[in-house]
XYZ file of N, CA and C in Angstrom:
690
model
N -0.861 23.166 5.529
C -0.551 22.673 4.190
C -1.743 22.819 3.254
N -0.874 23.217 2.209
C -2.652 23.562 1.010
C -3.000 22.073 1.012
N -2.275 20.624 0.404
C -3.067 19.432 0.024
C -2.733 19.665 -1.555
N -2.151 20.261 -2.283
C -2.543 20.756 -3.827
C -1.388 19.221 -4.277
N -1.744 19.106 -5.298
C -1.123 17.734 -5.749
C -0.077 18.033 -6.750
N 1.134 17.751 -6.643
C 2.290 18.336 -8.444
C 2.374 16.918 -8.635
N 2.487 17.207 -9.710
C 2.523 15.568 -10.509
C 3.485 16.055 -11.911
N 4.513 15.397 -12.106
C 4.989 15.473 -13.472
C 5.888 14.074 -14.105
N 5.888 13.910 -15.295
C 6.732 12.631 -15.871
C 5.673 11.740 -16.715
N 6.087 10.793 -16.493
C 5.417 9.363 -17.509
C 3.850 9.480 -17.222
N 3.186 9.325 -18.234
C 1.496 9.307 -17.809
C 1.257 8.070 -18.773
N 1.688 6.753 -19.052
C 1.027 6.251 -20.087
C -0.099 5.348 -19.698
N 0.013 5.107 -18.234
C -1.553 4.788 -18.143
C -2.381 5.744 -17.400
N -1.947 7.076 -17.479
C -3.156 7.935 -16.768
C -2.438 8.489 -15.238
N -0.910 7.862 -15.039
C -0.258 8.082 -13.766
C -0.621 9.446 -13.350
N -0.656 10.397 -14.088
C -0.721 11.853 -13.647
C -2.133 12.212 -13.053
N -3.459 11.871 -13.951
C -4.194 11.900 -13.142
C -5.407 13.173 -14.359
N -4.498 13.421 -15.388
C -4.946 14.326 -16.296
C -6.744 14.352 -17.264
N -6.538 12.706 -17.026
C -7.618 12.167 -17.925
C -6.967 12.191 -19.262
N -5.852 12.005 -19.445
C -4.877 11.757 -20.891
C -3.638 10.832 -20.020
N -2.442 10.769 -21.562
C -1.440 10.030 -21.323
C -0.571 10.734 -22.003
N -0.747 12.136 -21.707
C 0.462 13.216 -22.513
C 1.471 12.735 -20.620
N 2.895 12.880 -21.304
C 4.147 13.119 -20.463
C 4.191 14.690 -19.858
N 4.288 15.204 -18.639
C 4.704 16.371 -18.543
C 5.956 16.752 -17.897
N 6.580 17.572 -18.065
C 8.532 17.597 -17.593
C 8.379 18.575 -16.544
N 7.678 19.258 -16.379
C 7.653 19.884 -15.312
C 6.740 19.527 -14.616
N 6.544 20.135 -12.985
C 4.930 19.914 -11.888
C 3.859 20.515 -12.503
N 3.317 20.144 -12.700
C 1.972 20.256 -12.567
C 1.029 20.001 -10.850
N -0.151 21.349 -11.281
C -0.905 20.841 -10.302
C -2.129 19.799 -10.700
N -2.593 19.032 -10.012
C -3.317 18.346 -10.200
C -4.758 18.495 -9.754
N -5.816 18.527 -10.766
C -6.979 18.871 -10.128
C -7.613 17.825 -9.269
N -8.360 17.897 -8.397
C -8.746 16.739 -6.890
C -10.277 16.414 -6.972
N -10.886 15.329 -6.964
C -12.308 15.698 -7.028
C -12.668 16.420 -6.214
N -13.442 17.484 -6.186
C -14.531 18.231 -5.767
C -13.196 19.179 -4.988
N -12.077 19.422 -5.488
C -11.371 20.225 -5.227
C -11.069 20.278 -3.563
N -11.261 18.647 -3.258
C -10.309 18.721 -1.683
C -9.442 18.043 -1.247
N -8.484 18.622 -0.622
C -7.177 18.392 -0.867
C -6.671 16.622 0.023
N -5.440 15.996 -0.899
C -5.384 14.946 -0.218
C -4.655 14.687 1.180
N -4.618 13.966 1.800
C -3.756 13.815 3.195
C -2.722 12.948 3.221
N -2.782 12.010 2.335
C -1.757 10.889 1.892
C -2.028 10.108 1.029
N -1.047 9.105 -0.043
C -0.752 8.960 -0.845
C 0.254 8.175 -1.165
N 0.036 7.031 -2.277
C 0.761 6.096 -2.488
C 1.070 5.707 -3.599
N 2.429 5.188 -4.646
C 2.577 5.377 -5.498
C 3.241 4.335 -5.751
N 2.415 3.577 -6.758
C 2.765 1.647 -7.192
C 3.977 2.202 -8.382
N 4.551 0.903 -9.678
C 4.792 1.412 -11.306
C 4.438 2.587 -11.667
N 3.153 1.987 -11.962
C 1.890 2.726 -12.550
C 0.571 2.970 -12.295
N 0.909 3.207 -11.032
C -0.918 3.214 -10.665
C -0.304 4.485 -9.425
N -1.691 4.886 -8.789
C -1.816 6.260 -7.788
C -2.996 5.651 -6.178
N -2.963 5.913 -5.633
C -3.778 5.673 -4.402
C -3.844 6.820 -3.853
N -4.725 7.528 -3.193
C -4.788 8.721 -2.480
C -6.114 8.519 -1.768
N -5.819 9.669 -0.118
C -7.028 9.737 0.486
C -6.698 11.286 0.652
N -8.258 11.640 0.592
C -8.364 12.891 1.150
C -9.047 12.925 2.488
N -9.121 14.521 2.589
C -9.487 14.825 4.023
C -10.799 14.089 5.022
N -11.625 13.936 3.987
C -12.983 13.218 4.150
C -12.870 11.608 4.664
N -11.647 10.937 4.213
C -11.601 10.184 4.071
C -12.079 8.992 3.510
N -11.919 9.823 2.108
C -12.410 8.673 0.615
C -10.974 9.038 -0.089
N -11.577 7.680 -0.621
C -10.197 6.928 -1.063
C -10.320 6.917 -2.683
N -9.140 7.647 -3.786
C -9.192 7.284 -5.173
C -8.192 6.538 -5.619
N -8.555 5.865 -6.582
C -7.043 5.436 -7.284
C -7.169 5.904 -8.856
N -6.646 5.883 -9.708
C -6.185 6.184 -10.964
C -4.879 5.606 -11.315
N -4.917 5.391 -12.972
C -3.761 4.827 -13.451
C -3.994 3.320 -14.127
N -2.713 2.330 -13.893
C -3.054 1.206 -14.160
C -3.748 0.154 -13.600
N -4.621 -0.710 -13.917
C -5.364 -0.977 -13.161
C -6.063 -2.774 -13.706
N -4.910 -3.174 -14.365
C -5.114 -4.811 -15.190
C -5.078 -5.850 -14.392
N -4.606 -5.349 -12.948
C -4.783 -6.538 -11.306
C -5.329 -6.392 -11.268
N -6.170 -5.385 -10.746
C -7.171 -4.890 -9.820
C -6.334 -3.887 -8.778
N -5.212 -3.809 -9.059
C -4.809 -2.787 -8.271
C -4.792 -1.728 -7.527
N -6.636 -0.842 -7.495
C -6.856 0.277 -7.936
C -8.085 -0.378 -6.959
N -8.409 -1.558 -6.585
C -9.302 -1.476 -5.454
C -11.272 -1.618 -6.227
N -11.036 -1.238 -7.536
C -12.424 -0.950 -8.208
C -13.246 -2.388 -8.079
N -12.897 -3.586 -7.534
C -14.149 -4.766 -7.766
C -13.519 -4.960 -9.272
N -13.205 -4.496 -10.399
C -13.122 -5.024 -11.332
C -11.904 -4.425 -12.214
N -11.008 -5.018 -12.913
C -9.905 -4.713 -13.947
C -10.283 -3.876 -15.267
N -9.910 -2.914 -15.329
C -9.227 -1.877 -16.548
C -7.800 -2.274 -17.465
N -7.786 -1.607 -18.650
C -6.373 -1.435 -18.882
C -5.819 -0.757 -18.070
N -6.777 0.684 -17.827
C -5.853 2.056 -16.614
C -7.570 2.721 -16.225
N -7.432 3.525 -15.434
C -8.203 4.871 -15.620
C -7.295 6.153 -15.174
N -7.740 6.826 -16.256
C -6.752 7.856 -16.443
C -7.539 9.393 -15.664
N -8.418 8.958 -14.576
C -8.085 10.159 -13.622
C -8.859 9.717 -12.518
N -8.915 10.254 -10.874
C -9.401 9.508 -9.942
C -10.512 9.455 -9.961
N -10.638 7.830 -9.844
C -12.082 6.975 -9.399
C -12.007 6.493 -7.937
N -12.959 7.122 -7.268
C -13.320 6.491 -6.080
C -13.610 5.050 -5.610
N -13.091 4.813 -4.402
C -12.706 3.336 -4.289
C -13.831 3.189 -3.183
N -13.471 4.308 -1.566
C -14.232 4.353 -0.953
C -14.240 4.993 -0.504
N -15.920 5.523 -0.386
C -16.187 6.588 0.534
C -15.649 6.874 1.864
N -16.055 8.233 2.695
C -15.575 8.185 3.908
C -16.787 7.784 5.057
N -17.944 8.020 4.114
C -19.321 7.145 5.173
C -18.894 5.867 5.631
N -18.382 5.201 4.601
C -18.558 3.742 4.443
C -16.880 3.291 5.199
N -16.021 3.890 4.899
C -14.470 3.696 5.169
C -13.943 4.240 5.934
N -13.932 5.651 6.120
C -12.918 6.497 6.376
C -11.585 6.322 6.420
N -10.756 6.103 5.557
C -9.265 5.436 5.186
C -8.462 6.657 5.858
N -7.577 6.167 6.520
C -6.591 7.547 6.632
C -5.271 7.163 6.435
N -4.890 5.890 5.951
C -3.864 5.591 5.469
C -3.556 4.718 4.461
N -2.930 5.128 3.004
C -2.451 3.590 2.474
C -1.155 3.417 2.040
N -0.740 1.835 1.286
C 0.380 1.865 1.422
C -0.123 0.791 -0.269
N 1.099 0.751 -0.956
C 0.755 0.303 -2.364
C 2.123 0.176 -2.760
N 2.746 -0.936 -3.341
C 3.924 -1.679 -4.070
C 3.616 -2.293 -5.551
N 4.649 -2.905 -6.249
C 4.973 -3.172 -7.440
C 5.630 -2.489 -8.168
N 6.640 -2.603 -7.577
C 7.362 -1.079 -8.498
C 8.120 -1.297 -9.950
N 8.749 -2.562 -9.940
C 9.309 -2.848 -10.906
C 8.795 -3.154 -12.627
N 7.432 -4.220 -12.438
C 6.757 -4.752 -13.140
C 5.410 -3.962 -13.533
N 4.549 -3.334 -14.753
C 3.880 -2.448 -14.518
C 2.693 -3.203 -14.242
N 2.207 -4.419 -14.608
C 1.543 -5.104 -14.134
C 1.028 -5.664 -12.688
N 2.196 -5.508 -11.972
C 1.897 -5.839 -10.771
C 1.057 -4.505 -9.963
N 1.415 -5.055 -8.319
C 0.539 -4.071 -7.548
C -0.258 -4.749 -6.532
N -0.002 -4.046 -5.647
C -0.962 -4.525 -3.906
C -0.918 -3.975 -3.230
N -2.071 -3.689 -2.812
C -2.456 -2.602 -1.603
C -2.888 -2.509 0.116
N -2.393 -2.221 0.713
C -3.071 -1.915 2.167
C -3.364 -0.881 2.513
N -5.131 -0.733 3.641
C -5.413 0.358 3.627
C -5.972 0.346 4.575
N -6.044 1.133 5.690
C -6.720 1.036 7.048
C -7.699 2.522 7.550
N -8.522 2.202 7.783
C -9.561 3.051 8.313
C -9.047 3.540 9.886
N -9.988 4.908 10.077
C -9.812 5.644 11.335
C -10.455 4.388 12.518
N -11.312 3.456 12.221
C -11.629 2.415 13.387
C -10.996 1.406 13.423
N -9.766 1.642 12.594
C -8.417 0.505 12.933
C -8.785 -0.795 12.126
N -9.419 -1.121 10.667
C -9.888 -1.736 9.834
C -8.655 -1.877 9.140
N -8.222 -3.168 8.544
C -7.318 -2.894 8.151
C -7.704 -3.533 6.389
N -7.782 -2.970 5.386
C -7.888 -4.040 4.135
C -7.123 -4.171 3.001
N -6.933 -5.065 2.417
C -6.009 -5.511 1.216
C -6.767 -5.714 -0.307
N -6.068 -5.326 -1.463
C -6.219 -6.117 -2.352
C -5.321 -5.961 -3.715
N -5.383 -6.212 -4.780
C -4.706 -6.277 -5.865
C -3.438 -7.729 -5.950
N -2.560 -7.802 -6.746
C -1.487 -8.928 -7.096
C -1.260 -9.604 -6.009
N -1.300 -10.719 -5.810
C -1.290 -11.881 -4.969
C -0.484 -13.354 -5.124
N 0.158 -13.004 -5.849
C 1.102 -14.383 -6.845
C 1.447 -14.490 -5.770
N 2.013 -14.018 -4.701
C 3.469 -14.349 -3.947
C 2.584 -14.170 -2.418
N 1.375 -14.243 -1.919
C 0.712 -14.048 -0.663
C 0.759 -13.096 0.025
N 1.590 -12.093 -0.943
C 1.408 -10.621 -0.146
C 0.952 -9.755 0.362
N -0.866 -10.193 -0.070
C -2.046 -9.521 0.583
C -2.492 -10.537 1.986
N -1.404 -11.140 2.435
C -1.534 -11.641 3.550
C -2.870 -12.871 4.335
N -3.502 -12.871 3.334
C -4.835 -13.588 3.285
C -4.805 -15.447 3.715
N -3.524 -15.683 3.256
C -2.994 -16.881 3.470
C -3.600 -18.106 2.135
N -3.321 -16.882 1.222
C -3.441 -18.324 -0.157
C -2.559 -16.895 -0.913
N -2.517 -18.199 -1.943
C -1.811 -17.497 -3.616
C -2.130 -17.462 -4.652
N -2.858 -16.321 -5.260
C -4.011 -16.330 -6.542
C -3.203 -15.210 -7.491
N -4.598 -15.265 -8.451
C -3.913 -14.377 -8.798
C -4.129 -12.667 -8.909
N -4.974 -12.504 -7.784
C -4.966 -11.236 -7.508
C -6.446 -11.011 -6.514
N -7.045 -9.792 -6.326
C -7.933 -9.815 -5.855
C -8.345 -8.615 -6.096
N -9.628 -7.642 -6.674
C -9.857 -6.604 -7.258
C -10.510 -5.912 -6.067
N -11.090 -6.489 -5.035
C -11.697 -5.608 -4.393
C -10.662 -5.355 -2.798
N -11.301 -4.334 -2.469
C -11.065 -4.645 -0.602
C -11.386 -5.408 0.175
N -10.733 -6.447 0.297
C -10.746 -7.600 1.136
C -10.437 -7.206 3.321
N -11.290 -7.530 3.914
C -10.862 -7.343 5.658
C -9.364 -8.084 5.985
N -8.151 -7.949 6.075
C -7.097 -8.225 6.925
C -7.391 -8.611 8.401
N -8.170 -9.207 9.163
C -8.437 -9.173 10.159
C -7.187 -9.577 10.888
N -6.179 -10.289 10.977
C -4.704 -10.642 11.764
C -4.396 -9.299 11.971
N -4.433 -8.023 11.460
C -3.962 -7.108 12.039
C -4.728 -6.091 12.850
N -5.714 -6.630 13.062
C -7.087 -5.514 13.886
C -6.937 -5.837 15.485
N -8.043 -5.489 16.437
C -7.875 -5.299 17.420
C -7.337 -6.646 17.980
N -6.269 -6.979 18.589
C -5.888 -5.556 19.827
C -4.962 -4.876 19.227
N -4.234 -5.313 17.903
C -3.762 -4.515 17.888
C -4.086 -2.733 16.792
N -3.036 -2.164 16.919
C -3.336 -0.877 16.240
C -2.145 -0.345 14.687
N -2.561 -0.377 13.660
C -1.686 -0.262 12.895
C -0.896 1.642 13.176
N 0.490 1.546 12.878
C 0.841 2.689 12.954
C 2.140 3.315 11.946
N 2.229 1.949 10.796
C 3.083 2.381 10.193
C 3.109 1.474 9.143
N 3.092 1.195 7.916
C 2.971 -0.141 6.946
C 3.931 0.794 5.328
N 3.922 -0.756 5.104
C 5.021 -0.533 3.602
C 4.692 -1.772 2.744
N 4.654 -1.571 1.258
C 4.344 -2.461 0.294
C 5.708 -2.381 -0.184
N 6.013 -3.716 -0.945
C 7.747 -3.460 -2.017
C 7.248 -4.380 -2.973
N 7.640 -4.447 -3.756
C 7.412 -5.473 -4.760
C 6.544 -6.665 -4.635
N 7.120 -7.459 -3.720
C 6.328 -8.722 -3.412
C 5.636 -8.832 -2.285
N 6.364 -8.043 -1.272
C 6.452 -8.102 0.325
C 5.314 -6.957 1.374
N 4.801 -7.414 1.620
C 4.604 -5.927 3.018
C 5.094 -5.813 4.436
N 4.917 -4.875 4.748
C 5.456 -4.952 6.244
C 4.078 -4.031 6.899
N 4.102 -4.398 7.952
C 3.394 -3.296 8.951
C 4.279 -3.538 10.525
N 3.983 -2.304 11.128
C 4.385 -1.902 12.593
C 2.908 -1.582 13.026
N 2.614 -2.336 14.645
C 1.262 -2.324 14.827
C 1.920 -1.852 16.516
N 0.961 -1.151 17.122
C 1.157 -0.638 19.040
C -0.079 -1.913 19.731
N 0.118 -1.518 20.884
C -1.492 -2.021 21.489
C -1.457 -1.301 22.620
N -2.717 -0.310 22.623
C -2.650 0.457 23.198
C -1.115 1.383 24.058
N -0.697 2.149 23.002
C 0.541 3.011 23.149
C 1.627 2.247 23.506
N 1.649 1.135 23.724
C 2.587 0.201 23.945
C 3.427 -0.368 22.940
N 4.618 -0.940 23.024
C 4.927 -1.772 21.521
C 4.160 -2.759 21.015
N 3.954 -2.950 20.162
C 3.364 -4.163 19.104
C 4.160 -5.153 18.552
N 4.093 -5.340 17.316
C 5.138 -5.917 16.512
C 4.689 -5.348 15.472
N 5.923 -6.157 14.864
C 6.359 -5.892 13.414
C 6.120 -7.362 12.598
N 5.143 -6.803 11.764
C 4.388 -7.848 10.512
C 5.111 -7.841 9.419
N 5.321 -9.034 8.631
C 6.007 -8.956 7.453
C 5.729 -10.220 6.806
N 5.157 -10.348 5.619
C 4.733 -11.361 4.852
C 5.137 -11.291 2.929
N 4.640 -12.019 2.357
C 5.664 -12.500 1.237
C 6.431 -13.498 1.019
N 7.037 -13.169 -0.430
C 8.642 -13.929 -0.369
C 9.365 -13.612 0.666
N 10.333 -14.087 1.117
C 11.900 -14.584 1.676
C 12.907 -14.847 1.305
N 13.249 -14.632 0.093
C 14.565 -15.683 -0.809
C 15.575 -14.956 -0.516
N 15.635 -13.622 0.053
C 16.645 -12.786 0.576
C 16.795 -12.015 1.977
N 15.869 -12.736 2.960
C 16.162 -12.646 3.952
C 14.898 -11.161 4.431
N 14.562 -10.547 3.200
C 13.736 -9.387 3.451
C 12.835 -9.208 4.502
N 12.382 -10.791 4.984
C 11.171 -10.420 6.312
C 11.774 -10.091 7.229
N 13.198 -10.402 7.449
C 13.677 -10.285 9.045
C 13.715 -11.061 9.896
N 13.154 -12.617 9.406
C 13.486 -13.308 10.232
C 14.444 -14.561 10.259
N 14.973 -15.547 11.291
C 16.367 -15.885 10.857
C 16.484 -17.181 10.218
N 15.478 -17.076 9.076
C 15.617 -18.214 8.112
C 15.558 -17.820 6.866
N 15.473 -18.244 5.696
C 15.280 -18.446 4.374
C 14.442 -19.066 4.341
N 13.033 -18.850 3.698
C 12.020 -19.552 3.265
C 12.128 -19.756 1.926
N 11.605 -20.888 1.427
C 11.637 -21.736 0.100
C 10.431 -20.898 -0.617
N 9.073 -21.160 -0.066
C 8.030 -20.900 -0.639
C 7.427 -19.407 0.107
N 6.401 -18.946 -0.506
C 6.276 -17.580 0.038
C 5.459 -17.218 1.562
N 5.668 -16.733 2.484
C 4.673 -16.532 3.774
C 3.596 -15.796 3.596
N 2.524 -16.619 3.397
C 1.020 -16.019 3.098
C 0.225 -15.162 4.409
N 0.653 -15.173 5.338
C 0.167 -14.608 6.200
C 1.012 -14.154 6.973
N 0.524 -12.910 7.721
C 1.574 -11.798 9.145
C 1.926 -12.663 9.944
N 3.720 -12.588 10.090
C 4.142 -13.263 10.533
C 5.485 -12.250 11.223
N 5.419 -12.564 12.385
C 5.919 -11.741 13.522
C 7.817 -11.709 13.454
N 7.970 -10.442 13.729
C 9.772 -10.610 13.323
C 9.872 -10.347 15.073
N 10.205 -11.399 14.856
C 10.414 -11.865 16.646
C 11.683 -11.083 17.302
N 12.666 -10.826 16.180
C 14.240 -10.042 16.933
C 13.611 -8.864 16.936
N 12.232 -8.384 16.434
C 12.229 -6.517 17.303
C 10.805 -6.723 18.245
N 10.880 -7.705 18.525
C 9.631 -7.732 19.620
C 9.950 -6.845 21.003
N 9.144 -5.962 21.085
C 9.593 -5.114 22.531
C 10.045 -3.616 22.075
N 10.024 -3.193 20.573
C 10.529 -2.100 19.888
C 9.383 -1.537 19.292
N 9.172 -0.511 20.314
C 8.371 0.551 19.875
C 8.511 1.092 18.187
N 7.959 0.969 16.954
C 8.223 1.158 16.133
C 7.258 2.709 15.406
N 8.214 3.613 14.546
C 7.317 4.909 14.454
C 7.145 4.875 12.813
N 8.054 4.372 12.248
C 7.768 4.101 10.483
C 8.460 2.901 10.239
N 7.718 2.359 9.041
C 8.862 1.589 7.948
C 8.132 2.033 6.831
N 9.226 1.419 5.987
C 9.654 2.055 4.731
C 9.807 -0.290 3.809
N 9.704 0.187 2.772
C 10.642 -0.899 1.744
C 10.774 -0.955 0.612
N 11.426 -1.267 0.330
C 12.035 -1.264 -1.390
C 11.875 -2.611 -1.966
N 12.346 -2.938 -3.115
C 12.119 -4.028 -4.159
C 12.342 -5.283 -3.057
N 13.034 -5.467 -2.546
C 13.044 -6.861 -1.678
C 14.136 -6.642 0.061
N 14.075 -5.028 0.341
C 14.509 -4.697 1.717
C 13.630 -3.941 2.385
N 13.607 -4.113 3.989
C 13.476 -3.130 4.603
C 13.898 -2.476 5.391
N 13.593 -1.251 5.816
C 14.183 -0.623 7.132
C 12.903 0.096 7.712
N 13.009 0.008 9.477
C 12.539 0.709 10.209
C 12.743 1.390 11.252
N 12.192 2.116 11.515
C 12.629 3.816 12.226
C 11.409 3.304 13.843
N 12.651 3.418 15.122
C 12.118 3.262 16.224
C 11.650 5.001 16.783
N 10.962 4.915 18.151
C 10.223 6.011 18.211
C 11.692 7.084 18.975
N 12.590 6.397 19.388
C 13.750 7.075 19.775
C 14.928 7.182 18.922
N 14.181 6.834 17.594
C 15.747 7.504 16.233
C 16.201 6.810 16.004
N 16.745 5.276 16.520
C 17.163 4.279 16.257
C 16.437 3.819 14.745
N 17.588 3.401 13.782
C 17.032 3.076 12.454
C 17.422 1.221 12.504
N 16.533 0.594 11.893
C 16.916 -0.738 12.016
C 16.961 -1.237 10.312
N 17.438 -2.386 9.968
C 17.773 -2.236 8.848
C 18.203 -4.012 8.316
């Protein structure tokens, strides 16, 4: 795979990555710092997350949470600013929600030594930390999800995250924190107030898990034998 980035549509806080807030209707390629290509990539409202090969981490876009990981709030930045190096990080995965609200936004991001960290919008305890603020600008340590276990699959939605964690090639569980008012964590209650911290969906305990995925207030996940859960 080249890594080359197309980007086209709404840029009004810098989404594209242009260093402007012109709209474009068709792809565009996107230029990369130092022209190397990314490996994955995450996409809030209005904001961008990406790691490249090195494993440094940019964000661009909106950035009035802290969404964007910088230690400190912007209106936007309108092309990628480095969050973290790959000396210091080596990120090889993230995952980033708020889709609805352009304001919102929260991030998870885990390093090749199984580090796992959070930060941005926090109204609802979704950066898992176990309080409710109102946001957090930098990369904060997740430690509930580090050794023993191993992250291998995570999802941001609006309010909520999820992760799928192994221990050693084995099954793990499945993490899910946030609101509840619709049943979204998976587990067999309705919570009133929001779950600030990873909290285990006990009906797939023993289920090898290979992705999840989530949307505004659902999820679904994909077992390592095709089975979709939902």
């Amino acid at each position: 795979p080249s890594g080359k980035v197309f980007v086209w549509g709404c840029s009004r806080n810098g989404e594209l990555g242009f260093g402007d807030v012109a709209s474009r209707t068709t792809p565009h390629v996107m230029p990369t710092p130092n022209n190397l290509p990314f490996s994955d990539m995450a996409l809030g409202a209005n904001h961008v997350l990406a790691v490249n090969k090195r494993g440094e981490l940019y964000g661009w876009g909106k950035n009035s949470r802290g969404q964007l990981g910088l230690a400190y709030s912007t209106r936007a930045e309108l092309k990628p600013v480095l969050v973290a190096s790959g000396s210091h990080a080596d990120v090889v995965r993230v995952a980033t929600g708020g889709y609805a609200y352009e304001y919102q936004g929260h991030t998870v991001a885990v390093t090749a030594a199984g580090k796992v960290f959070v930060w941005g919008w926090n109204a609802f305890g979704q950066l898992g930390l176990g309080s409710v603020d109102m946001g957090i600008p930098s990369p904060t340590r997740l430690f509930a999800l580090e050794n023993p276990n191993a992250v291998v699959s995570m999802a941001a939605g609006q309010y909520n995250t999820l992760v799928a964690t192994s221990r050693k090639a084995k099954p793990g569980h499945l993490f899910t924190w946030g609101p509840n008012y619709n049943g979204q964590l998976g587990h067999k209650f309705l919570e009133l107030g929001p779950i600030t911290a990873p909290s285990k969906v006990e009906s797939m305990k023993g289920t090898q898990i290979a992705q999840v995925s989530m949307g505004y207030s659902h999820c679904l996940a994909l077992g390592v034998d095709g089975t979709a859960y939902s």
